[in-house]
mmCIF file with all atom_site columns, C-alpha atoms in Angstrom:
data_model
loop_
_atom_site.group_PDB
_atom_site.id
_atom_site.type_symbol
_atom_site.label_atom_id
_atom_site.label_alt_id
_atom_site.label_comp_id
_atom_site.label_asym_id
_atom_site.label_entity_id
_atom_site.label_seq_id
_atom_site.pdbx_PDB_ins_code
_atom_site.Cartn_x
_atom_site.Cartn_y
_atom_site.Cartn_z
_atom_site.occupancy
_atom_site.B_iso_or_equiv
_atom_site.pdbx_formal_charge
_atom_site.auth_seq_id
_atom_site.auth_comp_id
_atom_site.auth_asym_id
_atom_site.auth_atom_id
_atom_site.pdbx_PDB_model_num
ATOM 1  C CA . UNK F 1 1  ? 66.835 -5.259  -43.344 1.00 0.00 ? 8  UNK F CA 1
ATOM 2  C CA . UNK F 1 2  ? 63.113 -4.556  -43.258 1.00 0.00 ? 9  UNK F CA 1
ATOM 3  C CA . UNK F 1 3  ? 61.424 -7.350  -41.331 1.00 0.00 ? 10 UNK F CA 1
ATOM 4  C CA . UNK F 1 4  ? 57.796 -6.199  -41.707 1.00 0.00 ? 11 UNK F CA 1
ATOM 5  C CA . UNK F 1 5  ? 55.393 -9.080  -42.059 1.00 0.00 ? 12 UNK F CA 1
ATOM 6  C CA . UNK F 1 6  ? 52.473 -8.713  -44.378 1.00 0.00 ? 13 UNK F CA 1
ATOM 7  C CA . UNK F 1 7  ? 49.109 -9.206  -42.759 1.00 0.00 ? 14 UNK F CA 1
ATOM 8  C CA . UNK F 1 8  ? 46.693 -11.323 -44.727 1.00 0.00 ? 15 UNK F CA 1
ATOM 9  C CA . UNK F 1 9  ? 43.677 -9.445  -46.108 1.00 0.00 ? 16 UNK F CA 1
ATOM 10 C CA . UNK F 1 10 ? 41.512 -12.121 -44.471 1.00 0.00 ? 17 UNK F CA 1
ATOM 11 C CA . UNK F 1 11 ? 42.632 -11.037 -40.980 1.00 0.00 ? 18 UNK F CA 1
ATOM 12 C CA . UNK F 1 12 ? 39.678 -8.647  -40.638 1.00 0.00 ? 19 UNK F CA 1
ATOM 13 C CA . UNK F 1 13 ? 37.065 -11.428 -40.981 1.00 0.00 ? 20 UNK F CA 1
ATOM 14 C CA . UNK F 1 14 ? 37.184 -12.689 -37.349 1.00 0.00 ? 21 UNK F CA 1
ATOM 15 C CA . UNK F 1 15 ? 37.087 -9.099  -36.114 1.00 0.00 ? 22 UNK F CA 1
ATOM 16 C CA . UNK F 1 16 ? 34.020 -8.405  -38.236 1.00 0.00 ? 23 UNK F CA 1
ATOM 17 C CA . UNK F 1 17 ? 32.152 -11.432 -36.913 1.00 0.00 ? 24 UNK F CA 1
ATOM 18 C CA . UNK F 1 18 ? 33.066 -10.461 -33.360 1.00 0.00 ? 25 UNK F CA 1
ATOM 19 C CA . UNK F 1 19 ? 31.783 -6.924  -33.959 1.00 0.00 ? 26 UNK F CA 1
ATOM 20 C CA . UNK F 1 20 ? 28.525 -8.260  -35.400 1.00 0.00 ? 27 UNK F CA 1
ATOM 21 C CA . UNK F 1 21 ? 27.966 -10.337 -32.273 1.00 0.00 ? 28 UNK F CA 1
ATOM 22 C CA . UNK F 1 22 ? 28.351 -7.453  -29.833 1.00 0.00 ? 29 UNK F CA 1
ATOM 23 C CA . UNK F 1 23 ? 24.803 -6.012  -30.316 1.00 0.00 ? 30 UNK F CA 1
ATOM 24 C CA . UNK F 1 24 ? 23.310 -9.505  -30.003 1.00 0.00 ? 31 UNK F CA 1
ATOM 25 C CA . UNK F 1 25 ? 25.224 -10.069 -26.757 1.00 0.00 ? 32 UNK F CA 1
ATOM 26 C CA . UNK F 1 26 ? 24.180 -6.687  -25.354 1.00 0.00 ? 33 UNK F CA 1
ATOM 27 C CA . UNK F 1 27 ? 20.493 -7.193  -26.196 1.00 0.00 ? 34 UNK F CA 1
ATOM 28 C CA . UNK F 1 28 ? 20.577 -10.646 -24.628 1.00 0.00 ? 35 UNK F CA 1
ATOM 29 C CA . UNK F 1 29 ? 22.215 -9.625  -21.362 1.00 0.00 ? 36 UNK F CA 1
ATOM 30 C CA . UNK F 1 30 ? 20.410 -6.321  -20.855 1.00 0.00 ? 37 UNK F CA 1
ATOM 31 C CA . UNK F 1 31 ? 16.977 -7.780  -21.594 1.00 0.00 ? 38 UNK F CA 1
ATOM 32 C CA . UNK F 1 32 ? 17.454 -10.713 -19.219 1.00 0.00 ? 39 UNK F CA 1
ATOM 33 C CA . UNK F 1 33 ? 18.690 -8.413  -16.448 1.00 0.00 ? 40 UNK F CA 1
ATOM 34 C CA . UNK F 1 34 ? 15.854 -5.965  -17.038 1.00 0.00 ? 41 UNK F CA 1
ATOM 35 C CA . UNK F 1 35 ? 13.151 -8.631  -17.032 1.00 0.00 ? 42 UNK F CA 1
ATOM 36 C CA . UNK F 1 36 ? 14.626 -10.290 -13.939 1.00 0.00 ? 43 UNK F CA 1
ATOM 37 C CA . UNK F 1 37 ? 14.602 -6.979  -12.018 1.00 0.00 ? 44 UNK F CA 1
ATOM 38 C CA . UNK F 1 38 ? 11.006 -6.399  -13.118 1.00 0.00 ? 45 UNK F CA 1
ATOM 39 C CA . UNK F 1 39 ? 10.004 -9.792  -11.708 1.00 0.00 ? 46 UNK F CA 1
ATOM 40 C CA . UNK F 1 40 ? 8.848  -11.259 -15.011 1.00 0.00 ? 47 UNK F CA 1
ATOM 41 C CA . UNK F 1 41 ? 8.389  -15.057 -14.858 1.00 0.00 ? 48 UNK F CA 1
ATOM 42 C CA . UNK F 1 42 ? 10.930 -17.177 -16.754 1.00 0.00 ? 49 UNK F CA 1
ATOM 43 C CA . UNK F 1 43 ? 8.439  -18.319 -19.411 1.00 0.00 ? 50 UNK F CA 1
ATOM 44 C CA . UNK F 1 44 ? 7.396  -14.793 -20.305 1.00 0.00 ? 51 UNK F CA 1
ATOM 45 C CA . UNK F 1 45 ? 11.011 -13.638 -20.108 1.00 0.00 ? 52 UNK F CA 1
ATOM 46 C CA . UNK F 1 46 ? 11.961 -16.245 -22.715 1.00 0.00 ? 53 UNK F CA 1
ATOM 47 C CA . UNK F 1 47 ? 9.098  -15.131 -24.984 1.00 0.00 ? 54 UNK F CA 1
ATOM 48 C CA . UNK F 1 48 ? 9.912  -11.429 -24.796 1.00 0.00 ? 55 UNK F CA 1
ATOM 49 C CA . UNK F 1 49 ? 13.632 -11.996 -25.206 1.00 0.00 ? 56 UNK F CA 1
ATOM 50 C CA . UNK F 1 50 ? 13.045 -14.210 -28.240 1.00 0.00 ? 57 UNK F CA 1
ATOM 51 C CA . UNK F 1 51 ? 10.943 -11.437 -29.789 1.00 0.00 ? 58 UNK F CA 1
ATOM 52 C CA . UNK F 1 52 ? 13.910 -9.103  -29.393 1.00 0.00 ? 59 UNK F CA 1
ATOM 53 C CA . UNK F 1 53 ? 16.016 -11.588 -31.415 1.00 0.00 ? 60 UNK F CA 1
ATOM 54 C CA . UNK F 1 54 ? 13.577 -11.437 -34.337 1.00 0.00 ? 61 UNK F CA 1
ATOM 55 C CA . UNK F 1 55 ? 15.667 -9.022  -36.460 1.00 0.00 ? 62 UNK F CA 1
ATOM 56 C CA . UNK F 1 56 ? 18.638 -11.405 -36.348 1.00 0.00 ? 63 UNK F CA 1
ATOM 57 C CA . UNK F 1 57 ? 16.425 -14.381 -37.180 1.00 0.00 ? 64 UNK F CA 1
ATOM 58 C CA . UNK F 1 58 ? 14.695 -12.886 -40.227 1.00 0.00 ? 65 UNK F CA 1
ATOM 59 C CA . UNK F 1 59 ? 17.733 -11.070 -41.659 1.00 0.00 ? 66 UNK F CA 1
ATOM 60 C CA . UNK F 1 60 ? 18.650 -13.889 -44.088 1.00 0.00 ? 67 UNK F CA 1
ATOM 61 C CA . UNK F 1 61 ? 15.121 -13.745 -45.517 1.00 0.00 ? 68 UNK F CA 1
ATOM 62 C CA . UNK F 1 62 ? 14.652 -9.997  -46.007 1.00 0.00 ? 69 UNK F CA 1
ATOM 63 C CA . UNK F 1 63 ? 18.197 -8.943  -46.912 1.00 0.00 ? 70 UNK F CA 1
ATOM 64 C CA . UNK F 1 64 ? 17.995 -10.263 -50.524 1.00 0.00 ? 71 UNK F CA 1
ATOM 65 C CA . UNK F 1 65 ? 14.905 -8.118  -51.102 1.00 0.00 ? 72 UNK F CA 1
ATOM 66 C CA . UNK F 1 66 ? 16.679 -5.059  -49.733 1.00 0.00 ? 73 UNK F CA 1
ATOM 67 C CA . UNK F 1 67 ? 19.598 -5.768  -52.080 1.00 0.00 ? 74 UNK F CA 1
ATOM 68 C CA . UNK F 1 68 ? 17.229 -6.002  -55.050 1.00 0.00 ? 75 UNK F CA 1
ATOM 69 C CA . UNK F 1 69 ? 15.482 -2.712  -54.264 1.00 0.00 ? 76 UNK F CA 1
ATOM 70 C CA . UNK F 1 70 ? 18.483 -0.593  -53.241 1.00 0.00 ? 77 UNK F CA 1
ATOM 71 C CA . UNK F 1 71 ? 21.835 -0.262  -54.966 1.00 0.00 ? 78 UNK F CA 1
ATOM 72 C CA . UNK F 1 72 ? 25.153 -0.690  -53.186 1.00 0.00 ? 79 UNK F CA 1
ATOM 73 C CA . UNK F 1 73 ? 26.080 2.950   -53.744 1.00 0.00 ? 80 UNK F CA 1
#
């Protein structure tokens, strides 16, 4: 009678990873477009864009310290 299918609780995981990648994608595209319109050479553009990625690069190193200092509540 009732043909509702149960959705697995793990179904939100791909959506979460996609949502986490959106800011990274936006920073990448906007910074490259901005630097290109400003006439920045490719070498400097790569340096400045890589500096913008720094928060994503160091997150695995500083997040355990944040978890130690602050509670989850």
